[in-house]
mmCIF file of C-alpha atoms and ligand atoms in Angstrom:
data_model
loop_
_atom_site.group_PDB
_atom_site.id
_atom_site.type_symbol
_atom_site.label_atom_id
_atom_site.label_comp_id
_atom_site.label_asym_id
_atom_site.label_seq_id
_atom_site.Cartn_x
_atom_site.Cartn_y
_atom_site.Cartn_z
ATOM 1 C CA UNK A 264 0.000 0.000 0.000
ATOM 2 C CA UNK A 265 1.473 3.365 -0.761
ATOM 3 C CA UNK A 266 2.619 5.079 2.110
ATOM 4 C CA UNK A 267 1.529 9.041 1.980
ATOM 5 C CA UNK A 268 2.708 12.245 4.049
ATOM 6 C CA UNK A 269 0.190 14.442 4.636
ATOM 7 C CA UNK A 270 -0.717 17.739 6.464
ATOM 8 C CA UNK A 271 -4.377 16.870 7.861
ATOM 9 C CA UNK A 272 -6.937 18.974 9.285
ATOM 10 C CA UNK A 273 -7.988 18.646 12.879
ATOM 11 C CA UNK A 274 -11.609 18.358 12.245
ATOM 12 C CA UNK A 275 -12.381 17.784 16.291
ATOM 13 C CA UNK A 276 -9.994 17.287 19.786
ATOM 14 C CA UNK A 277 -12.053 14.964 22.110
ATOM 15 C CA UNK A 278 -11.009 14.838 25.351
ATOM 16 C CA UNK A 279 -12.562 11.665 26.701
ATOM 17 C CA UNK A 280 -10.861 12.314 30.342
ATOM 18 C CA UNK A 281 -7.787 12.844 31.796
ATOM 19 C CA UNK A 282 -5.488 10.262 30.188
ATOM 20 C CA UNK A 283 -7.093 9.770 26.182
ATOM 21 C CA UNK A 284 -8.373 12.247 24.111
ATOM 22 C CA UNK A 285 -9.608 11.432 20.293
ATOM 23 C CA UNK A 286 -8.516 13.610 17.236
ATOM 24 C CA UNK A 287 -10.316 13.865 14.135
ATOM 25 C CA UNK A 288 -8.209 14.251 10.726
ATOM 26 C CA UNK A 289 -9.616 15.409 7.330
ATOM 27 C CA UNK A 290 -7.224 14.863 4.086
ATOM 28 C CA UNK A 291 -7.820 17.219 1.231
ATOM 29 C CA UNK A 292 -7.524 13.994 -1.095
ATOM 30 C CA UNK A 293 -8.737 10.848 -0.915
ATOM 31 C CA UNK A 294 -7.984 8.989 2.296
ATOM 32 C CA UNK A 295 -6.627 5.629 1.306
ATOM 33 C CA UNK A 296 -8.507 2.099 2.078
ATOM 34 C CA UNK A 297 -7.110 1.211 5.876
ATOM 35 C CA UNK A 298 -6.464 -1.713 7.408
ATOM 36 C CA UNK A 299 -7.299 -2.838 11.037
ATOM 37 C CA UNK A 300 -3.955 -2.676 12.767
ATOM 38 C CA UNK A 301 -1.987 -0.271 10.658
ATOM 39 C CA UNK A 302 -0.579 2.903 12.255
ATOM 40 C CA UNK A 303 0.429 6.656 11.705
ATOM 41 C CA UNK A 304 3.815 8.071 12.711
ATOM 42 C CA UNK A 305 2.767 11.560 13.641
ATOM 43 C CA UNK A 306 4.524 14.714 13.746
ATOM 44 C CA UNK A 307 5.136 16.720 16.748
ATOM 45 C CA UNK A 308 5.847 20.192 16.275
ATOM 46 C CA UNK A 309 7.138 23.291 17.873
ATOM 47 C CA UNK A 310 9.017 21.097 20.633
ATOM 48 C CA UNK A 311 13.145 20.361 20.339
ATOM 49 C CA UNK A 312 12.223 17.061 23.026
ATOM 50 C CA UNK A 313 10.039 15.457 20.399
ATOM 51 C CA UNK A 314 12.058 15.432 17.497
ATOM 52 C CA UNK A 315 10.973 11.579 16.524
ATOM 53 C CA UNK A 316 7.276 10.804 14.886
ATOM 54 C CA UNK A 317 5.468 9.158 16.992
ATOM 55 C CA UNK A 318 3.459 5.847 16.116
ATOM 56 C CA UNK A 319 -0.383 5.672 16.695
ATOM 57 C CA UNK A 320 -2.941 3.592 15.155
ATOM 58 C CA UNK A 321 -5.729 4.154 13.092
ATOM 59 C CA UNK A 322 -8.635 4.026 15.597
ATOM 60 C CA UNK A 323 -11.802 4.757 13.160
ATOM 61 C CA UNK A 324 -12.448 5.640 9.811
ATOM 62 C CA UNK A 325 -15.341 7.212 7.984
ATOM 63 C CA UNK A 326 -15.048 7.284 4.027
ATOM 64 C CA UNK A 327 -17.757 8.793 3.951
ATOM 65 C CA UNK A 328 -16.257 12.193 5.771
ATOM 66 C CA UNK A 329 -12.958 11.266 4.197
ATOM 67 C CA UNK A 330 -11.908 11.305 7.927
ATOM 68 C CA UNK A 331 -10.491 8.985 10.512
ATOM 69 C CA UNK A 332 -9.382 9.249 14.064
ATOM 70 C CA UNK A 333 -6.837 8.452 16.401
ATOM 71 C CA UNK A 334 -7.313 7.845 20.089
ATOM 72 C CA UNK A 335 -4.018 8.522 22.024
ATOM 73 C CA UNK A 336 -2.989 8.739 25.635
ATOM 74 C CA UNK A 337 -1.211 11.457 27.249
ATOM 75 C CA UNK A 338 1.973 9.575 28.516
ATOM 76 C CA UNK A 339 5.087 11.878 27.668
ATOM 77 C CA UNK A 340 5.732 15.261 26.187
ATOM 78 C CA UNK A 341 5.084 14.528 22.839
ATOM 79 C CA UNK A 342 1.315 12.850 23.452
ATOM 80 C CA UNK A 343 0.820 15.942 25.638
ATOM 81 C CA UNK A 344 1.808 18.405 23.486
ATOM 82 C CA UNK A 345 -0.571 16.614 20.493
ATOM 83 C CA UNK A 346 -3.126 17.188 22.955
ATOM 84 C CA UNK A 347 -3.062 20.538 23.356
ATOM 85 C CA UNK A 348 -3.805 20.541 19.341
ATOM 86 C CA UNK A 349 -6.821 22.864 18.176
ATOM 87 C CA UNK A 350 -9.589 22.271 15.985
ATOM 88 C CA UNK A 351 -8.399 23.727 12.115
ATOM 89 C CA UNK A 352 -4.961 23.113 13.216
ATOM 90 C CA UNK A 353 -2.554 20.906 10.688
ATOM 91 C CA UNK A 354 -1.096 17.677 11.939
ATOM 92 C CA UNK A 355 1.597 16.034 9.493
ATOM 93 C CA UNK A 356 1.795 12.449 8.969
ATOM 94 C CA UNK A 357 3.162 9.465 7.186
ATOM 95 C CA UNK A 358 0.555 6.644 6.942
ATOM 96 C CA UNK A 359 -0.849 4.236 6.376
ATOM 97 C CA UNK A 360 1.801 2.192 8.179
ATOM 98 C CA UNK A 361 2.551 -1.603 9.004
ATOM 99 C CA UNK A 362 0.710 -4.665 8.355
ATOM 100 C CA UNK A 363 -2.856 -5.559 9.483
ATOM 101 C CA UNK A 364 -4.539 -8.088 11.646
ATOM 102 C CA UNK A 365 -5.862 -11.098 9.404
ATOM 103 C CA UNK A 366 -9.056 -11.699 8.510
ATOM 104 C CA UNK A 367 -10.539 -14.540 10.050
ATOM 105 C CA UNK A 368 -12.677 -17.262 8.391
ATOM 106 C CA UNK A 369 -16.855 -17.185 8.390
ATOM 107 C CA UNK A 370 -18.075 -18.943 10.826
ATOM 108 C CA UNK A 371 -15.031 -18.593 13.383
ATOM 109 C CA UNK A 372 -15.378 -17.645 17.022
ATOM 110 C CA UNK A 373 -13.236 -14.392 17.870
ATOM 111 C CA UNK A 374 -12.562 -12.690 20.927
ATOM 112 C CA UNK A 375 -11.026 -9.354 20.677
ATOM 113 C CA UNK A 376 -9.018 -8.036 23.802
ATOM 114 C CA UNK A 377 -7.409 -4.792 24.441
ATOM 115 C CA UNK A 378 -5.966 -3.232 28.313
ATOM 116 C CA UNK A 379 -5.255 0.760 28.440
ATOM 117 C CA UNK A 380 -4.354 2.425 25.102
ATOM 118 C CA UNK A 381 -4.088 -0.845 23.401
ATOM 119 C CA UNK A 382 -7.843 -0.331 22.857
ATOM 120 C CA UNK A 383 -7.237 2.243 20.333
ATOM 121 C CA UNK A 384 -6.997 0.052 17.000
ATOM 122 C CA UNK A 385 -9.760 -2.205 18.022
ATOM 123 C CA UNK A 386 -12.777 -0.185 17.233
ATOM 124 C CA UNK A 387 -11.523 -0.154 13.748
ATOM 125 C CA UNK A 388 -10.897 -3.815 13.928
ATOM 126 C CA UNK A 389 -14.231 -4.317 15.216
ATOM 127 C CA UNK A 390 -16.123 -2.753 12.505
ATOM 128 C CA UNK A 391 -14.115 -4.469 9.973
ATOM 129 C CA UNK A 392 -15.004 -7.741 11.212
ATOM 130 C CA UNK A 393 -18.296 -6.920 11.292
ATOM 131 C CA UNK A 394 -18.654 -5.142 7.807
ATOM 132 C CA UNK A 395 -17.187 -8.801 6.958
ATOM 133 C CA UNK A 396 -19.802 -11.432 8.712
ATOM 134 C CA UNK A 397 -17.789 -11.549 11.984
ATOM 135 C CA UNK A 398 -19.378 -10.363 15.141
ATOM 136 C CA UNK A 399 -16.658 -10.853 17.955
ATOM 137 C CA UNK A 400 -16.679 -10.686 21.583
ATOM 138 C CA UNK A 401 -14.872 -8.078 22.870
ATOM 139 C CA UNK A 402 -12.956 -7.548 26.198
ATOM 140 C CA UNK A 403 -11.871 -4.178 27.544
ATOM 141 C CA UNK A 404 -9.545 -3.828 30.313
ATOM 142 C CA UNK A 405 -9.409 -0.523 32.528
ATOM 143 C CA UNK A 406 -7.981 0.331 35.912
ATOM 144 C CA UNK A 407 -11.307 1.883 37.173
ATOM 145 C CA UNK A 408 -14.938 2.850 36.200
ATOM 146 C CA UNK A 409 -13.890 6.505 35.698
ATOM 147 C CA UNK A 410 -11.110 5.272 33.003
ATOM 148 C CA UNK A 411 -13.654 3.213 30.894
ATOM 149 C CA UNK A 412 -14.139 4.785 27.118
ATOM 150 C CA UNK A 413 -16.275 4.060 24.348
ATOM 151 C CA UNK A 414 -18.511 1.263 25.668
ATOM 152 C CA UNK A 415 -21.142 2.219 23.349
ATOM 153 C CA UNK A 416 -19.131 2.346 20.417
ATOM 154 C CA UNK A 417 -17.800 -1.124 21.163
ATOM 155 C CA UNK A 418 -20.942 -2.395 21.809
ATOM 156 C CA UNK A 419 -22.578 -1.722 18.446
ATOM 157 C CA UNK A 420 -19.892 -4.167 17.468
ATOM 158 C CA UNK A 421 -20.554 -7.329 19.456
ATOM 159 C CA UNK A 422 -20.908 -8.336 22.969
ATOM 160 C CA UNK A 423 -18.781 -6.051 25.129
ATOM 161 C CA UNK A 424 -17.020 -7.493 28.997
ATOM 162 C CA UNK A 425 -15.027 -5.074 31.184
ATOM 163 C CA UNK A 426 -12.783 -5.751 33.452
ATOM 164 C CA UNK A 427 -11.755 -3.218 36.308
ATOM 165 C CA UNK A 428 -8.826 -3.591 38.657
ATOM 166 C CA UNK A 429 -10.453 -2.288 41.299
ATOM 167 C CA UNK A 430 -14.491 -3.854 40.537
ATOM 168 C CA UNK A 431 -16.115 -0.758 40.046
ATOM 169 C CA UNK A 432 -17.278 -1.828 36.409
ATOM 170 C CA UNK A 433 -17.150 -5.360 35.196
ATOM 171 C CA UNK A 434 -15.373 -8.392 36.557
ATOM 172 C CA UNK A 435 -12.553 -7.290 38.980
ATOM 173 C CA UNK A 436 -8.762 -7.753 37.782
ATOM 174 C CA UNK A 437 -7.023 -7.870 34.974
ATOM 175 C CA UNK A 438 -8.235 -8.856 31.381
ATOM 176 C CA UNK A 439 -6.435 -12.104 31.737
ATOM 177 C CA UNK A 440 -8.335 -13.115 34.597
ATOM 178 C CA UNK A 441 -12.002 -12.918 33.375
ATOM 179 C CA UNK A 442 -14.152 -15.695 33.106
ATOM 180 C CA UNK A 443 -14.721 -15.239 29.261
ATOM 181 C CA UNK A 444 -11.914 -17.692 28.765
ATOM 182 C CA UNK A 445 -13.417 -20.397 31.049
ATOM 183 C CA UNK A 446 -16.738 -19.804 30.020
ATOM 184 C CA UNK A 447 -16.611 -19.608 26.403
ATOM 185 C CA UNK A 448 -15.005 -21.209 23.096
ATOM 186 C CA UNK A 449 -12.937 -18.653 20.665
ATOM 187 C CA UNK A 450 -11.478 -20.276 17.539
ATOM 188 C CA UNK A 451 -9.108 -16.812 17.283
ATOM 189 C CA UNK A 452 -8.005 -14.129 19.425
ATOM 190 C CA UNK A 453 -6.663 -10.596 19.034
ATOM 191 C CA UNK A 454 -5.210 -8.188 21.213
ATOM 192 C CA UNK A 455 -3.519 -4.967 21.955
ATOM 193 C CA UNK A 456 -2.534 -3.851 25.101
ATOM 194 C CA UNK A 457 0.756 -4.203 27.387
ATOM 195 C CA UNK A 458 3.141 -6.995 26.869
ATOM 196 C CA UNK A 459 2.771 -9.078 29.817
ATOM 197 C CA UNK A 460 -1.133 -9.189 28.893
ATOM 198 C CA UNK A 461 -0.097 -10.393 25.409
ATOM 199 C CA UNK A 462 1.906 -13.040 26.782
ATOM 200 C CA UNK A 463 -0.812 -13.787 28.770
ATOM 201 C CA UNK A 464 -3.197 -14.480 26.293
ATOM 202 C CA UNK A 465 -0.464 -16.072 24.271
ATOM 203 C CA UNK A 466 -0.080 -18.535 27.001
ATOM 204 C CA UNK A 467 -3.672 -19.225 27.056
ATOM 205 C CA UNK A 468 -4.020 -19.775 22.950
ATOM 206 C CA UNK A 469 -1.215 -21.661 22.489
ATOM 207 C CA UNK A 470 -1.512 -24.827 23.926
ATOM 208 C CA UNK A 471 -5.418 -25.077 23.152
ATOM 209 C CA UNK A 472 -4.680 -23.935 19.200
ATOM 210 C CA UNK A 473 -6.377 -20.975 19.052
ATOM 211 C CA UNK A 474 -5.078 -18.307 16.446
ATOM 212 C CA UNK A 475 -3.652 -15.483 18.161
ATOM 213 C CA UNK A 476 -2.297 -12.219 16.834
ATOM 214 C CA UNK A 477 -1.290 -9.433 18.729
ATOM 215 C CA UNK A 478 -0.100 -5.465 18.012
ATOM 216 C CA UNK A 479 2.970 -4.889 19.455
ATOM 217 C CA UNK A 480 4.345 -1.514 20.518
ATOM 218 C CA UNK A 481 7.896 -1.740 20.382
ATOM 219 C CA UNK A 482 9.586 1.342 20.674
ATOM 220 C CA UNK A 483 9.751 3.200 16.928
ATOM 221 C CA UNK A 484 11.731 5.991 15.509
ATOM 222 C CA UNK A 485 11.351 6.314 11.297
ATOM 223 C CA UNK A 486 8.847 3.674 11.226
ATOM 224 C CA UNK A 487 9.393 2.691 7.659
ATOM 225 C CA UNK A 488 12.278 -0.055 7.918
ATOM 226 C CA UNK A 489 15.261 2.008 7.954
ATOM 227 C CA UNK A 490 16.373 2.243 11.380
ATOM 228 C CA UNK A 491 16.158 -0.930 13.212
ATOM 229 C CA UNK A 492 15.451 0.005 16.319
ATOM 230 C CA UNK A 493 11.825 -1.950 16.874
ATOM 231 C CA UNK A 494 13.642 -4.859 15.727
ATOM 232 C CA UNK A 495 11.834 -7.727 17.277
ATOM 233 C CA UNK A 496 13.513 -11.289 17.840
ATOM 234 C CA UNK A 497 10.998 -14.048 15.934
ATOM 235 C CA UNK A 498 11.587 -17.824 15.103
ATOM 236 C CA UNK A 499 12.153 -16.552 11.089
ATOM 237 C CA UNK A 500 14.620 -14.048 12.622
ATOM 238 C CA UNK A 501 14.945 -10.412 12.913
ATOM 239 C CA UNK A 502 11.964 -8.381 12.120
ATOM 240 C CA UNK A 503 10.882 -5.113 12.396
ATOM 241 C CA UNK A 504 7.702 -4.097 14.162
ATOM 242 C CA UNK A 505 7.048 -1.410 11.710
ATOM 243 C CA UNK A 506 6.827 -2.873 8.728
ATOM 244 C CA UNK A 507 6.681 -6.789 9.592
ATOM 245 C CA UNK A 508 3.987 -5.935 11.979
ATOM 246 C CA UNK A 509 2.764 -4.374 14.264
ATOM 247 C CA UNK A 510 0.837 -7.488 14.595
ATOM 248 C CA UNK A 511 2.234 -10.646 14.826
ATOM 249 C CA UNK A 512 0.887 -14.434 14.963
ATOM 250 C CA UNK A 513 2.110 -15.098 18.777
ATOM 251 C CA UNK A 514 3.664 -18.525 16.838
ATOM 252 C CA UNK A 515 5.812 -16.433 14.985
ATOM 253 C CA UNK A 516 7.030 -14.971 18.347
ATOM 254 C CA UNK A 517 9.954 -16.496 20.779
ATOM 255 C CA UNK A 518 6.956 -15.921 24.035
HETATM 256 C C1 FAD B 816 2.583 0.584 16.305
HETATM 257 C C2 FAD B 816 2.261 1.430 17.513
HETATM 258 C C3 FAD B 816 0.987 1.939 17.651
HETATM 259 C C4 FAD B 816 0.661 2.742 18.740
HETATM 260 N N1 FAD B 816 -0.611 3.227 18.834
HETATM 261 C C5 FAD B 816 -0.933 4.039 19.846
HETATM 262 C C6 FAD B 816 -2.236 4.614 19.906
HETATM 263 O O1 FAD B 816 -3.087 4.397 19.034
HETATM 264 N N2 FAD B 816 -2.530 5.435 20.943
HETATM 265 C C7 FAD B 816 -1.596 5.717 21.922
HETATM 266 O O2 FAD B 816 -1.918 6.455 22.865
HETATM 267 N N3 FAD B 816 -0.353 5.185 21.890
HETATM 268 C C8 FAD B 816 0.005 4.369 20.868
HETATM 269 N N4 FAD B 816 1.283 3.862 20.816
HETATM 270 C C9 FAD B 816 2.258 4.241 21.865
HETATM 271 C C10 FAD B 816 2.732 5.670 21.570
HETATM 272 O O3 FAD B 816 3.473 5.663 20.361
HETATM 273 C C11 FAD B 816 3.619 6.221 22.699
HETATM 274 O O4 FAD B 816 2.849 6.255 23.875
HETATM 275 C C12 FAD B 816 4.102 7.603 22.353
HETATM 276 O O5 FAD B 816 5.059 7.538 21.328
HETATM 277 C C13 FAD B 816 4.713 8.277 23.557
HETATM 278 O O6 FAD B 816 5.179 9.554 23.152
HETATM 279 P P1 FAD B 816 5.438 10.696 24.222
HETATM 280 O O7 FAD B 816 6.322 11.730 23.608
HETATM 281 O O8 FAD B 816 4.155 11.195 24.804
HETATM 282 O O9 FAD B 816 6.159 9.933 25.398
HETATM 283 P P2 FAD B 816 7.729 9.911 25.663
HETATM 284 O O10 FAD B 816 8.092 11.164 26.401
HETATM 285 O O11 FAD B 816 8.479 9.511 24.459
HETATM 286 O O12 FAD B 816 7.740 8.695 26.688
HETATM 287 C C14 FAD B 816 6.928 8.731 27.877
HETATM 288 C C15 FAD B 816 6.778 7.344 28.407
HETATM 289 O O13 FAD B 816 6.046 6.542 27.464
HETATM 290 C C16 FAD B 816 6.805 5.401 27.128
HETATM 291 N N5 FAD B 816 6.641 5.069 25.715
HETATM 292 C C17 FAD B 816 7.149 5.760 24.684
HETATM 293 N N6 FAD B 816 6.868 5.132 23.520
HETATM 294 C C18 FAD B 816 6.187 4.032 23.851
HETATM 295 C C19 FAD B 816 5.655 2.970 23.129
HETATM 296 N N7 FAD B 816 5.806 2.854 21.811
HETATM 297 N N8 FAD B 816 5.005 2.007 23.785
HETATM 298 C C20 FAD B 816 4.867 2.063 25.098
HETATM 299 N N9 FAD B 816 5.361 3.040 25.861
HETATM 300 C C21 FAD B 816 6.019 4.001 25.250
HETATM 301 C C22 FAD B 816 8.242 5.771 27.404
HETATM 302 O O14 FAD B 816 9.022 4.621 27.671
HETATM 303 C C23 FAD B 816 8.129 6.633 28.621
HETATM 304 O O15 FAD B 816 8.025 5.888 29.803
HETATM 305 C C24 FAD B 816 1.647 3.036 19.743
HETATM 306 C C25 FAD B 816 2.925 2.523 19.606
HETATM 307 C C26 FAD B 816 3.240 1.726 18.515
HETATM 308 C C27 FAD B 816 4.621 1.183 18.360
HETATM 309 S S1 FES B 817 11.132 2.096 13.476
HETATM 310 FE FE1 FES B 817 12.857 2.261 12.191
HETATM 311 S S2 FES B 817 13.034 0.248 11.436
HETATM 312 FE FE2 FES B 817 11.197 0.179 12.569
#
C-alpha cells in the first residue's frame, strides 16, 4: 500500500478524560482504504524534546467524511503536546503504516481483547469484522470505572465485557483473569494492550490452538524499515515491528 505524508486537518480534539483524548483528521484527497492494525507516525511540532514521529494507530475511519481518528494517551511530552492541538490546526503524517490483523474465516469464534491504550486500533478492527460477517466478543480492560471509554461504540460491534482492577465496572482484575476464557469457546483471538497481557493471552491460545495475533508496541523511531530500532527477535529471525507488523501471529514470536 502506498505510504503518503500528509498535512491533515484537525476536524475535532475529544477529550474523553484525563489520560485519552480522540482527534479527528480530514485529508484534502482521498484517504486511502485502511487496514485494522496499521498505524500513523505523527509529527510533533514546535518542541526540540520530540524530534521523533510518533506511532499511533488508526482508531476509526469514515469514508464517507474522508476522515479517521486516532485515540491517544497522554503519557510523555510529545502525546501531551498533540493534545493541546486545536480544531483547524494541521497535523503532518506518514501513513498508512505496518501490516494488518488477518481476517478470520466465516463462521469462526473471535474474541477481541485490548488493556489501556491498546484499545485504540480495536474499534476499527471491530467494525471491519463486522462489515465482513464476523461479530466478535470483545474484552476491555481498565484500571477503574472513571477510566472506561467508548462502551457504546464497542458495543454496536458485538458483545462487550469489562474488566476493572479495582471492581467498580465489570469483573474485577485484569483482562487475563475474566471468566470469558473459562466460560466460552474462541477459535481466534486478538489483542492490543501491554506486553505481559499479550503473553498472557499467548499462554492461554497456544496450547489449546487458538489463532492469536497481537499489536505490538515496540519502541519506533522512522517507522518505515530504515532504522532498526523496533527490531523484534521471531523464530524466522529479525523483524521489524514497523513494517513486519505491528501485529504478529504469537507462533511467529519467541513468548
Ligand atoms: C505501532 C504502535 C501503535 C501505537 N498506537 C498508539 C495509539 O493508538 N494510541 C496511543 O496512545 N499510543 C500508541 N502507541 C504508543 C505511543 O506511540 C507512545 O505512547 C508515544 O510515542 C509516547 O510519546 P510521548 O512523547 O508522549 O512519550 P515519551 O516522552 O516519548 O515517553 C513517555 C513514556 O512513554 C513510554 N513510551 C514511549 N513510547 C512508547 C511505546 N511505543 N510504547 C509504550 N510506551 C512508550 C516511554 O518509555 C516513557 O516511559 C503506539 C505505539 C506503537 C509502536
Ligand atoms: S522504526 Fe525504524 S526500522 Fe522500525
Amino acid at each position: 500500500m502506498t505510504k503518503r505524508i500528509d498535512d491533515l486537518k484537525i476536524v475535532a480534539n475529544k477529550r474523553l478524560n484525563n489520560d485519552f483524548f480522540i482527534l479527528e483528521l480530514r485529508s484534502d484527497t482521498k484517504i486511502p482504504e485502511f487496514k485494522p492494525g496499521q498505524f500513523a507516525q505523527v509529527r510533533v511540532d514546535d518542541s526540540v524534546d520530540t524530534f521523533l514521529r510518533r506511532p499511533i494507530s488508526i482508531h476509526d475511519v469514515d469514508y464517507e467524511k474522508n476522515t479517521f481518528k486516532i485515540l491517544i494517551q497522554i503519557v510523555g511530552k510529545g502525546t501531551d503536546k498533540l493534545s493541546n492541538l486545536k480544531t483547524g490546526e494541521l497535523l503532518n503524517l506518514i501513513y498508512p503504516l505496518g501490516n494488518s490483523f488477518s481476517l478470520p474465516d466465516k463462521g469462526e469464534k473471535v474474541l477481541i481483547v485490548g488493556g489501556g491504550c491498546g484499545i485504540a486500533p480495536l474499534l476499527f478492527l471491530g467494525k471491519y469484522f463486522k462489515a465482513n460477517g464476523i461479530t466478535p466478543d470483545i474484552l476491555l480492560g481498565f484500571r477503574n470505572s472513571a477510566r472506561i471509554i467508548e462502551f457504546e461504540e464497542y458495543r454496536e460491534i458485538g458483545e462487550v465485557f469489562v474488566t476493572t482492577e479495582d471492581g467498580s465496572e465489570g469483573e474485577k482484575g485484569y483482562v487475563t483473569s475474566h471468566s470469558v476464557f473459562s466460560t466460552r469457546k474462541y477459535d481466534r483471538m486478538c489483542c492490543c494492550g501491554p506486553d505481559s497481557m499479550m503473553k498472557a493471552i499467548s499462554a492461554f491460545c497456544k496450547p489449546r490452538n487458538i489463532i492469536c495475533e497481537v499489536s505490538l508496541e515496540n519502541l519506533m523511531a522512522c517507522g518505515i524499515g530504515a532504522c532498526l530500532c523496533c527490531v523484534v527477535d521471531s523464530v524466522k529471525g529479525n523483524l521489524c515491528t514497523c513494517i513486519d507488523g505491528p501485529i504478529f501471529n504469537v507462533n511467529d514470536l519467541k513468548w
